[in-house]
Coordinates of C-alpha atoms and ligand atoms in Angstrom, one line a residue:
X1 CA 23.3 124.6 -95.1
X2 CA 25.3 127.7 -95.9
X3 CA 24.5 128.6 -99.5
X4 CA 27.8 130.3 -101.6
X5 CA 28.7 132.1 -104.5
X6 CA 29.3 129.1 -106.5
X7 CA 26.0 127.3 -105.3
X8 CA 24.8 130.4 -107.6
X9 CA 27.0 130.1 -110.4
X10 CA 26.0 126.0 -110.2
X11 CA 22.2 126.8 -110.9
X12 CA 22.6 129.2 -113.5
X13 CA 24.8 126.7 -115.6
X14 CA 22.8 123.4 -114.5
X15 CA 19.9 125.8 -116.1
X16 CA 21.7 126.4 -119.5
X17 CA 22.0 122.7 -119.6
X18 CA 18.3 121.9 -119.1
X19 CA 17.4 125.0 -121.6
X20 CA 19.9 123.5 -124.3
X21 CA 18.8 119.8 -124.0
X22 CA 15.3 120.1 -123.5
X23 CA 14.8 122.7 -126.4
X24 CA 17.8 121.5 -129.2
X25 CA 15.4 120.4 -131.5
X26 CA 13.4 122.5 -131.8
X27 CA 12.5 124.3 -135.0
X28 CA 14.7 127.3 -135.3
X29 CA 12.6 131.0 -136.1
X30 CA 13.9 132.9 -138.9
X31 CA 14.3 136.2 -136.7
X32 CA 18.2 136.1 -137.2
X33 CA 19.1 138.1 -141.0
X34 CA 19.4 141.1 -142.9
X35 CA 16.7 142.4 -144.2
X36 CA 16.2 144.4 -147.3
X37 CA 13.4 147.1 -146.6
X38 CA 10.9 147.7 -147.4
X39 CA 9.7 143.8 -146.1
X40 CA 6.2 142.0 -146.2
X41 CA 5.6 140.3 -142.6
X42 CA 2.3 138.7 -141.0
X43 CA 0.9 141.7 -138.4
X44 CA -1.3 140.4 -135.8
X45 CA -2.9 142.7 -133.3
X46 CA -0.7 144.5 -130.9
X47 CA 1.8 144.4 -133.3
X48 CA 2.6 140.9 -133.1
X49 CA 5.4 139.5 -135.9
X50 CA 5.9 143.2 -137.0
X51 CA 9.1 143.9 -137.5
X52 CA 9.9 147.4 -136.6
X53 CA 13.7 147.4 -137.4
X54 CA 17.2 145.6 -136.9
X55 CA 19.3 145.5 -133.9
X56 CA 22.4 143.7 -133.1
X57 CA 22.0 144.3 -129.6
X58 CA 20.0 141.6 -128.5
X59 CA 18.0 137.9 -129.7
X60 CA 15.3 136.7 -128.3
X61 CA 14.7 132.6 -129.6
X62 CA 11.0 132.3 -128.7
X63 CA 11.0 128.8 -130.0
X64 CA 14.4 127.5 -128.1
X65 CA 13.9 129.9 -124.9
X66 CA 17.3 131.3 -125.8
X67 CA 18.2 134.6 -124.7
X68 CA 21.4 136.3 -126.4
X69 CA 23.0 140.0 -125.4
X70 CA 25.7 141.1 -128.2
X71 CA 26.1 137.1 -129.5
X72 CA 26.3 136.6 -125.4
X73 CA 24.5 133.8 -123.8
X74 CA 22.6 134.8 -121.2
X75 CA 23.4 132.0 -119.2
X76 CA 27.4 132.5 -119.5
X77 CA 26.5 136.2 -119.1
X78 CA 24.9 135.2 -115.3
X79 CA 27.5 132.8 -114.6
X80 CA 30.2 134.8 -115.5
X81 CA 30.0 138.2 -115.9
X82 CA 28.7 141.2 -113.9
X83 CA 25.9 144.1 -114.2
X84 CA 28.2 146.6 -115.3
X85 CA 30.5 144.9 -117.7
X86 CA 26.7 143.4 -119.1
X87 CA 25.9 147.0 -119.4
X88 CA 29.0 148.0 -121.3
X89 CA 28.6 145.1 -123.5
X90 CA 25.1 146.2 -124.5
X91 CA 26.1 149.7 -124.8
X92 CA 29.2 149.3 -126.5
X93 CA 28.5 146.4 -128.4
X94 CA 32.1 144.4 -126.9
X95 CA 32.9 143.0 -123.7
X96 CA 35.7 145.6 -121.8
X97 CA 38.9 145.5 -121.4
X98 CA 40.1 146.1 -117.4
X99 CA 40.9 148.9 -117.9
X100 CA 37.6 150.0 -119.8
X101 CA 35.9 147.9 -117.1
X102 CA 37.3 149.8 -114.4
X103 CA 36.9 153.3 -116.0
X104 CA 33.2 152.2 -116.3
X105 CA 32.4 150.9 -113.1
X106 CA 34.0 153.8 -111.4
X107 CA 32.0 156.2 -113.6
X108 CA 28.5 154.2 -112.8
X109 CA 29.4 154.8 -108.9
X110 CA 30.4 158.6 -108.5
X111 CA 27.0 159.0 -111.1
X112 CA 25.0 157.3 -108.0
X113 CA 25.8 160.4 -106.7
X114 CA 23.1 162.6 -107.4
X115 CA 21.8 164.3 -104.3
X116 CA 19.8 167.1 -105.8
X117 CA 17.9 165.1 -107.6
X118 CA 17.2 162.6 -104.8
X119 CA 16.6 166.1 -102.7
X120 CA 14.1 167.6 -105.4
X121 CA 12.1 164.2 -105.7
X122 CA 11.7 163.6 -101.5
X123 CA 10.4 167.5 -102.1
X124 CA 7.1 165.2 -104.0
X125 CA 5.1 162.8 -101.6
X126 CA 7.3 160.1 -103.2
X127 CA 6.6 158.0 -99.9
X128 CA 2.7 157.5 -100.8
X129 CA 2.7 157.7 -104.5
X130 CA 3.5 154.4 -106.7
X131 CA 6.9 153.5 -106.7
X132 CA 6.7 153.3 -110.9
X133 CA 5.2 156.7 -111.3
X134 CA 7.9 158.1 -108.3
X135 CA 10.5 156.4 -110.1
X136 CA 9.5 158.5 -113.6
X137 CA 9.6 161.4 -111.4
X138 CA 12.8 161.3 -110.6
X139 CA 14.0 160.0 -113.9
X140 CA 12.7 163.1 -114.7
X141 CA 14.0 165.2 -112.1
X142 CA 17.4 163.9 -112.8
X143 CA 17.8 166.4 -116.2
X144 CA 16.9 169.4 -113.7
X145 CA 18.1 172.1 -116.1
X146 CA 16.8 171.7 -119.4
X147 CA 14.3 168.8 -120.7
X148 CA 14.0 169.0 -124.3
X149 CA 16.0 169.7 -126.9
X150 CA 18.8 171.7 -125.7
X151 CA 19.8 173.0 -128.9
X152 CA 16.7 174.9 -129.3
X153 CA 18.0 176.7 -125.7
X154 CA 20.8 178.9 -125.0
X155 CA 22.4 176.8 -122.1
X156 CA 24.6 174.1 -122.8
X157 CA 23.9 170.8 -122.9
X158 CA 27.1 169.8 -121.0
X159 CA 24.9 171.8 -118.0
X160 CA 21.6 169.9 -118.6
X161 CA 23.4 166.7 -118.7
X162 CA 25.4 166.9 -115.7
X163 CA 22.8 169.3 -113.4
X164 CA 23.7 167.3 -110.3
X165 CA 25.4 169.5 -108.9
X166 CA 24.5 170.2 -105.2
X167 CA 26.4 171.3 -102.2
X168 CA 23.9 169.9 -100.2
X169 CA 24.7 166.2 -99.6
X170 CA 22.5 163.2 -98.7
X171 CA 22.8 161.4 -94.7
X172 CA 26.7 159.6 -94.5
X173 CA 26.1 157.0 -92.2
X174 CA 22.5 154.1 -92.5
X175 CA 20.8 154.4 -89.5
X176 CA 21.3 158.3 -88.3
X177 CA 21.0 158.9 -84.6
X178 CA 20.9 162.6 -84.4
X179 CA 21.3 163.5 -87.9
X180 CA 19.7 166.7 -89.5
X181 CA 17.7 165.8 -92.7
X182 CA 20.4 166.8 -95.1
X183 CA 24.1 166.6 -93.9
X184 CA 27.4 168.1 -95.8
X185 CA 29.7 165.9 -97.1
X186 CA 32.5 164.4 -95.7
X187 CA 34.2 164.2 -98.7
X188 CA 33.1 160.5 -100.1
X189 CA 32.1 161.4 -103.4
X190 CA 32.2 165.3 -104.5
X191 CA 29.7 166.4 -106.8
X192 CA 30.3 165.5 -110.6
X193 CA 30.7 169.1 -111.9
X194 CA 32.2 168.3 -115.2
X195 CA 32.9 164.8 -117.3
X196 CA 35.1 162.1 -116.5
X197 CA 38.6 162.3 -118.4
X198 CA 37.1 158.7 -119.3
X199 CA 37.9 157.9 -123.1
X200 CA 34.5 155.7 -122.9
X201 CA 32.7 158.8 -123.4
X202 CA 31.5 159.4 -127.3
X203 CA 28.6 161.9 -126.9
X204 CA 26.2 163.5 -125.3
X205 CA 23.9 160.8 -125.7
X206 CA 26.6 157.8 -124.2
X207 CA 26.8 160.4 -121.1
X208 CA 23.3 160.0 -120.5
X209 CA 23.1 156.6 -120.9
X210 CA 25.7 156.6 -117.9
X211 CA 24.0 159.3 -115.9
X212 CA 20.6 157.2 -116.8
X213 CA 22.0 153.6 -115.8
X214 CA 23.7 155.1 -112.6
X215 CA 20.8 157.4 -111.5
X216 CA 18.0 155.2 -111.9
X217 CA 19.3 153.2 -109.4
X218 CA 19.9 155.7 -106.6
X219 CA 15.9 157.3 -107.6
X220 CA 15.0 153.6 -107.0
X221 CA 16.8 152.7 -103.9
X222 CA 15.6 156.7 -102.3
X223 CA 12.1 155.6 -103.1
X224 CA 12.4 152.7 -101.4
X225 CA 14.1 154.4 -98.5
X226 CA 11.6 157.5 -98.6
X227 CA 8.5 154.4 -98.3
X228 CA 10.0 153.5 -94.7
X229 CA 10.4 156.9 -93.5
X230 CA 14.4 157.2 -94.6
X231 CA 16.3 159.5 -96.3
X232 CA 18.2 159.0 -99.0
X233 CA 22.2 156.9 -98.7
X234 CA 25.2 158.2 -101.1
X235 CA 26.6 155.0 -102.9
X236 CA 29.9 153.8 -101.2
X237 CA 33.1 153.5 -103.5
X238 CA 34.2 149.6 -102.2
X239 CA 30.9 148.0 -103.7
X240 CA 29.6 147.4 -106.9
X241 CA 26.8 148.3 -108.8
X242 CA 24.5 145.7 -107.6
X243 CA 25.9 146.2 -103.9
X244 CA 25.8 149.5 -103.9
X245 CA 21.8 148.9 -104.9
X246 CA 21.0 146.9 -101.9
X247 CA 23.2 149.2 -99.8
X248 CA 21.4 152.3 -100.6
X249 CA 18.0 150.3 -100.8
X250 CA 18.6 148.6 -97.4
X251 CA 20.3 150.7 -95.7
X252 CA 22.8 148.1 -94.7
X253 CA 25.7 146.5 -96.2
X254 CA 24.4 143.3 -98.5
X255 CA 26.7 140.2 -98.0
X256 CA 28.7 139.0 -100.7
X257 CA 25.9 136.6 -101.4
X258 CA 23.5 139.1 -101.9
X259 CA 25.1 141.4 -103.8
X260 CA 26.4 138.5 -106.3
X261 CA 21.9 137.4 -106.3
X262 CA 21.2 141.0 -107.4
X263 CA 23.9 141.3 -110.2
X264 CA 22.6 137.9 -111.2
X265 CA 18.8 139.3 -111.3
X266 CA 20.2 142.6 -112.9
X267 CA 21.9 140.7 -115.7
X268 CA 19.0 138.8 -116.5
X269 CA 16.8 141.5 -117.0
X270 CA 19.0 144.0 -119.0
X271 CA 17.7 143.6 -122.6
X272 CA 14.8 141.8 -124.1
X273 CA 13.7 142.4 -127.7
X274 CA 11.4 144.5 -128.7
X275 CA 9.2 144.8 -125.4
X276 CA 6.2 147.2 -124.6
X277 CA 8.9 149.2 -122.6
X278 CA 11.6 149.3 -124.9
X279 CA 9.4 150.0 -127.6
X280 CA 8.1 152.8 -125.5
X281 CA 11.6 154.3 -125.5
X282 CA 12.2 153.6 -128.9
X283 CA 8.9 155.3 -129.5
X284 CA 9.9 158.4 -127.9
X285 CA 13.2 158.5 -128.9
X286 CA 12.4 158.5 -132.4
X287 CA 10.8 162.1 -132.3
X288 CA 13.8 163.4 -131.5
X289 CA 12.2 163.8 -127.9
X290 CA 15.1 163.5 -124.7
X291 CA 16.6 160.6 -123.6
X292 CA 15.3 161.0 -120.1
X293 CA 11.9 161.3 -121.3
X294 CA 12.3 158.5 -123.4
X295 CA 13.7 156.3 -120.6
X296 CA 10.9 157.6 -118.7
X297 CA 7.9 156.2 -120.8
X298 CA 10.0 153.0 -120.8
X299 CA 9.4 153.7 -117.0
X300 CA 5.7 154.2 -117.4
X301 CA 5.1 150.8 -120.2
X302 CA 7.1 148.4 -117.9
X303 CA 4.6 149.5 -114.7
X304 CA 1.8 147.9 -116.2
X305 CA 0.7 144.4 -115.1
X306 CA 0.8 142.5 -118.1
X307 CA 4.8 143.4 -118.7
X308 CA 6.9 144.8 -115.8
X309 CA 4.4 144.9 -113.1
X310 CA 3.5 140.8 -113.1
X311 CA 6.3 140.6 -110.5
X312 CA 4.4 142.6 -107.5
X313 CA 1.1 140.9 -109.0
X314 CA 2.7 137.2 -108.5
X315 CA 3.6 137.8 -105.2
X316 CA 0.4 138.9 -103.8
X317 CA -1.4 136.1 -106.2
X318 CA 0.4 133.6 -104.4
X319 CA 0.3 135.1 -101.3
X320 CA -4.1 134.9 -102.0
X321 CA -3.7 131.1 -102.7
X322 CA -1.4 131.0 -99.6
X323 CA -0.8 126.9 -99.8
X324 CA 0.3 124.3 -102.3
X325 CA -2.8 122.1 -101.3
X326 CA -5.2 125.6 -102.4
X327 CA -3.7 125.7 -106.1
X328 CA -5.9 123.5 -108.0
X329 CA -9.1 125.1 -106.8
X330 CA -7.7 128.4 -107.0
X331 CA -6.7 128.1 -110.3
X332 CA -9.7 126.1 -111.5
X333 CA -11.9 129.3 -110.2
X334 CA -9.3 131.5 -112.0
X335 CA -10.3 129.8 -115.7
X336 CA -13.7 130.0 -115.1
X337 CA -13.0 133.6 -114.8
X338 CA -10.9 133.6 -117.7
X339 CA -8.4 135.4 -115.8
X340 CA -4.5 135.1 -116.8
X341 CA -2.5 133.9 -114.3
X342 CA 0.2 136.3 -113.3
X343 CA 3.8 135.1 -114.2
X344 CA 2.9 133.0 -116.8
X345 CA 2.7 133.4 -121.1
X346 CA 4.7 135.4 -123.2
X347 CA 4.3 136.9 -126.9
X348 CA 7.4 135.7 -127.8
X349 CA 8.8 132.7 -125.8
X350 CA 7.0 129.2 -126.9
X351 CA 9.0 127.4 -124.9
X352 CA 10.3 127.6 -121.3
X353 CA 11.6 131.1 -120.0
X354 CA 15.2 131.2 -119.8
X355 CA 15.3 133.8 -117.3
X356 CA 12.8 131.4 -115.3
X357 CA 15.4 128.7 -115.4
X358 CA 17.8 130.6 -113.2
X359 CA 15.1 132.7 -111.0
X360 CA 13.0 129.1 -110.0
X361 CA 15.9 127.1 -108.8
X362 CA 17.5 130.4 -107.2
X363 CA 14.1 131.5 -105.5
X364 CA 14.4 127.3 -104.8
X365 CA 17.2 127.7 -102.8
X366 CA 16.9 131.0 -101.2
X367 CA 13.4 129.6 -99.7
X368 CA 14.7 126.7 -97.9
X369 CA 15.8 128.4 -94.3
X370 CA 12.4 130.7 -94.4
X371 CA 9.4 129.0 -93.3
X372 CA 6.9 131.4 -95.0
X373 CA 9.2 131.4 -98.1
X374 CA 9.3 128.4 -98.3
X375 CA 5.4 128.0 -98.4
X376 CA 5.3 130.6 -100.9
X377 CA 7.8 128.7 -103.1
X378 CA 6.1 125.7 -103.0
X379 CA 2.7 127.0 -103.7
X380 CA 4.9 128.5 -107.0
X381 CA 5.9 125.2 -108.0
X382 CA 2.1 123.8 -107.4
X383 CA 1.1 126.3 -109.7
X384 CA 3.7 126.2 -112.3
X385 CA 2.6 122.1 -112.5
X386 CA -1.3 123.3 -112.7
X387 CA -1.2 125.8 -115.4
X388 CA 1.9 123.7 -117.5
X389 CA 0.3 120.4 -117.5
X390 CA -3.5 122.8 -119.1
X391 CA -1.5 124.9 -120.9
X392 CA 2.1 124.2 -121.6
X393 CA 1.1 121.9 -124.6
X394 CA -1.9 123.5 -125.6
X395 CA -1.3 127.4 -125.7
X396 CA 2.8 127.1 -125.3
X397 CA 2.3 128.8 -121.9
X398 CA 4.7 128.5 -119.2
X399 CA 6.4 130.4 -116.4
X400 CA 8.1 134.0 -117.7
X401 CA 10.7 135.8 -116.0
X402 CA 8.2 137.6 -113.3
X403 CA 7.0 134.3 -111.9
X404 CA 9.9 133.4 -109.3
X405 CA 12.0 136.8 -109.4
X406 CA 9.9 138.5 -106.1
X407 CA 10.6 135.1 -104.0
X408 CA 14.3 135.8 -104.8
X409 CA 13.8 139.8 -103.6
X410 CA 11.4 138.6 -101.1
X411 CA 14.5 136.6 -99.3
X412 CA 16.7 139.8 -99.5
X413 CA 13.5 141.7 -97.7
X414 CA 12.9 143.9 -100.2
X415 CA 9.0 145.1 -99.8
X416 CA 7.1 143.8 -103.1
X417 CA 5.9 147.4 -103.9
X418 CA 9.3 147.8 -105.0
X419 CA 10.1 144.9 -107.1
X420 CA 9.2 146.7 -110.5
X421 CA 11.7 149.2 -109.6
X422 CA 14.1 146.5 -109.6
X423 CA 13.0 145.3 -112.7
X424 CA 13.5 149.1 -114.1
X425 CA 16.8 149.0 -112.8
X426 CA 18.3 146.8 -114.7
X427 CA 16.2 147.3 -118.0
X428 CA 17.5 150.7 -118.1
X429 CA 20.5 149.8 -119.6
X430 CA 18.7 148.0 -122.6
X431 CA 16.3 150.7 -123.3
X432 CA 19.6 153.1 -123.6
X433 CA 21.0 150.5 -126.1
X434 CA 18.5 150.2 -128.1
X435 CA 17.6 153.9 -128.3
X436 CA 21.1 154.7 -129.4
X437 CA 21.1 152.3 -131.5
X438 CA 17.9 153.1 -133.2
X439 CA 18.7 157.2 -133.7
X440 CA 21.5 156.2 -135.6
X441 CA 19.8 155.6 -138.5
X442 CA 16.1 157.4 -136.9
X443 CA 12.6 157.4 -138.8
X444 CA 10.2 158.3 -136.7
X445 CA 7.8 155.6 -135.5
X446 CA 4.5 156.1 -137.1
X447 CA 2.2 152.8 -138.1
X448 CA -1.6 153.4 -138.8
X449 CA -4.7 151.9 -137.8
X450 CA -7.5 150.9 -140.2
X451 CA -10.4 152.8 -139.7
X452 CA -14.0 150.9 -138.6
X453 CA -15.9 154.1 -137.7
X454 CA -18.6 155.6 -139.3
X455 CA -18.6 157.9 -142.1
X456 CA -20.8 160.6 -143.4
X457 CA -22.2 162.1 -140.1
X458 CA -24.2 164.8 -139.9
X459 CA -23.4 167.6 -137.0
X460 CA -26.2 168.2 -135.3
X461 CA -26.1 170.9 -133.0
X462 CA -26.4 170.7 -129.0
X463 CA -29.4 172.2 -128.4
X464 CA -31.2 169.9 -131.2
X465 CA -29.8 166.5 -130.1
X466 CA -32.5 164.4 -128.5
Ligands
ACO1 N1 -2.7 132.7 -118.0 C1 -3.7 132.0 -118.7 N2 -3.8 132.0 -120.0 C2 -3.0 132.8 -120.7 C3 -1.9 133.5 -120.1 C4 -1.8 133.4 -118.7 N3 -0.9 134.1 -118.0 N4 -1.2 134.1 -121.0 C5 -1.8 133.9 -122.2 N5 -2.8 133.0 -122.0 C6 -3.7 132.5 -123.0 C7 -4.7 133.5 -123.5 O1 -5.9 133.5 -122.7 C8 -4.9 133.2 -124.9 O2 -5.8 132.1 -125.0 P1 -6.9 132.0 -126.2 O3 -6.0 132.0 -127.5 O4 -7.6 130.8 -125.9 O5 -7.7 133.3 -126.1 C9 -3.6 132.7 -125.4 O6 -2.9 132.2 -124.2 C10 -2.7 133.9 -126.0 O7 -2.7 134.9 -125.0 P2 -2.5 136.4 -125.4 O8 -3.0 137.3 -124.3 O9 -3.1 136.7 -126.8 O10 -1.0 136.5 -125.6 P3 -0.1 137.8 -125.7 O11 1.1 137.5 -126.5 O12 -1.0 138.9 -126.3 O13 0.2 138.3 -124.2 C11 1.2 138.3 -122.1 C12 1.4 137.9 -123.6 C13 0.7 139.7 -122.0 C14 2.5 138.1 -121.4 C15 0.2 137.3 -121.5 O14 0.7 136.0 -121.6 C16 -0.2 137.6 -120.1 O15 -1.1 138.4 -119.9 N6 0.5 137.0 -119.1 C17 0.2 137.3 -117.7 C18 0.9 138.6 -117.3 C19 2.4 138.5 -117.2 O16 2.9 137.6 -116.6 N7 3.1 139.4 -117.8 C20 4.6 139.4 -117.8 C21 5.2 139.0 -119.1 S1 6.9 139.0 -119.1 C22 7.3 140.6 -119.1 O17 6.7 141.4 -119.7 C23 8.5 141.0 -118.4

């Protein structure tokens, strides 16, 4: 049956009706007030229940499985709304106008535009390297002209900010027949040589964000291209943020279905809390280090395994078990290894995943026409009932967002490699939040750790050691 856009906007609030009727009573945290610093809290290791500082940028309800952007429900947000005006809303802290809305998206698109960078990375082996560690690269690559602290510098920062500059455009057209590597432009999108007459613009910092948001995706989508051989795609001006993603990913047009899928999986994973990889940021940021730095070790903390880099792990886990009938002796072999299952547990949910509520019954229906997807689906759901029914009541563990979002890139064809640079993606947008956010009022990050070494060692000297 032919799936449409409201089959989409059907599961996402059919979701927010499960997550608020199966989770109403329960016992509300008290992560939601003012605080008066200094405060006493209960610090478990890996900081667990610290709390670093306030925000009014996002809430995370661990005990409800409620996720909230700017007072927003997350579920209204995917129903409703779109990547970039989710974006805005975390940035700016209100939903925008049209007009604002307009002046944005347009902004986002020309600042996909950014062919020297994508140049200067395809100059790396980007096509063999990690997709994560390529992706820093060009986050990197993307402040060309200065990286750190342009007031200590005599160039402006107007020029490190907006370095893109290059007469030397990307390929015009998907599939090239006899194209040279690089081709001029036809006139598409001109460089961005100065700013927007946009009033949306505050700072120096807000430009970033933009430039970071916008370029992040085209370093993604180039990397993705450069892995099959391809050269980089220019964004086109007709589609959105989340179309233009697939477009310069896939090299072909995404239908109207996919592109409204993406935004879906782009609004989901925007903002959340004080994670590794927004803490990483945060971390950075508060040295008085570069935003593009910063947003690269948010880069580097969402690669590993145990945060970002569970999606790729799922896929290939369940592509190991291969069959629904294989899950309970795969996963009984997995506890006697006392291994985690990928896609599963969180520090802070203790209740059902929001963000898994919308990916499983999306992945669900996206699977249905794909015979191998299909399979892959329903060893998911095999596995989600194995490790609930030993777990979920026990240790609070059940799927988290990671579990179910590859099956949903899986059916755009997205190669798995690539499905933490999706994740990145999006996140961007919440790691610039917060980071702003936090240098307004700044103190530097700087917790300690209780010593259990030794004291009073003598040096003994090379030659004498035995
Ligand atoms: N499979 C099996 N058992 C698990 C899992 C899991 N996925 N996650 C946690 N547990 C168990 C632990 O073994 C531990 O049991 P114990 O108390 O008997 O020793 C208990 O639950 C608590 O686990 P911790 O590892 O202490 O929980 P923590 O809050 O430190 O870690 C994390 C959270 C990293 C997400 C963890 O659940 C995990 O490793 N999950 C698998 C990787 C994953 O899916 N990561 C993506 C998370 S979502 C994101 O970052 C975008």
């Amino acid at each position: 049956m032919e799936q449409t856009l409201d089959d989409i906007t059907r599961i996402v609030l059919e979701a927010k009706e499960r997550a608020y009727r199966e989770t109403d009573n329960e016992p509300e945290p008290n992560m939601a007030s003012s605080l008066n610093w200094p405060i006493e809290c209960t610090v478990g290791p890996g900081l667990e229940g610290a709390i670093a500082c306030e925000t009014r940028i996002g809430y995370v309800n661990g005990a409800k499985g409620w996720l909230i952007y700017r007072g927003y429900d997350i579920f209204d947000l995917c129903a409703y709304s779109s990547f970039e005006e989710t974006s805005f809303l975390l940035l700016h802290g209100k939903l925008p106008s049209a007009t604002e809305l307009e002046t944005f998206s347009k902004t986002l698109r020309r600042r996909m535009f950014i062919p020297k960078t994508q140049r200067l990375l395809l100059s790396f082996p980007v096509e063999s390297m990690n997709p994560m560690a390529a992706l820093r690269l060009g986050t990197n690559l993307m402040r060309q002209k200065q990286t750190y602290q342009d007031h200590l510098s005599e160039s402006s920062s107007q020029e490190a900010l907006h370095s893109d500059d290059d007469s030397i455009a990307m390929e015009t057209v998907p599939e090239g027949k006899q194209h040279p590597v690089f081709q001029f432009l036809k006139g598409l999108f001109r460089p961005v040589s100065t700013v927007e007459p946009t009033d949306l613009v505050s700072s120096d910092e807000t430009e970033s964000c933009y430039n970071l948001i916008a370029g992040v995706a085209s370093v993604a989508a180039a990397i993705g291209r450069a892995r099959e051989g391809r050269i980089p795609l220019e964004p086109l001006p007709d589609l959105s943020f989340a179309g233009n993603y697939l477009y310069m990913l896939t090299g072909r047009r995404p239908t109207p279905l996919e592109e409204r899928i993406m935004d879906v999986c782009l609004i989901l994973h925007a903002d959340h809390g004080m994670n590794a990889s927004t803490f990483a940021s945060m971390v950075v940021a508060s040295t008085l280090s570069d935003i593009y730095l910063a947003i690269g070790a948010g880069i580097s903390a969402l690669s590993g395994p145990l945060h970002g880099g569970a999606n790729v792990e799922v896929v290939s886990m369940l592509e190991r078990i291969g069959k629904p009938s294989a899950v309970k002796k795969w996963y009984r072999t997995a506890m006697e290894q006392k291994k985690k299952v990928m896609g599963f547990g969180h520090r802070v949910y203790k209740a059902y995943d929001p963000r898994a509520r919308i990916l499983g019954p999306l992945a669900g229906m996206l699977a249905t026409e794909n015979p191998e997807l299909k399979t892959m689906y329903q060893t998911a759901l095999a596995l989600e009932q194995e490790v609930v029914a030993h777990l979920g009541d026990s240790k609070k563990i059940f799927p988290n967002v990671d579990f179910f979002s590859g099956i949903v890139y899986r059916s755009m064809g997205i190669p798995s490699d690539l499905y933490t640079t999706i994740f990145a993606v999006s996140r961007v947008s919440g790691w610039c939040a917060r980071v702003m956010e936090y240098i307004e009022h700044n103190r530097i990050f700087r917790p300690r750790a209780l010593y259990t070494g030794r004291f009073d060692e003598k040096y003994v000297p090379l030659q004498d050691r035995s």
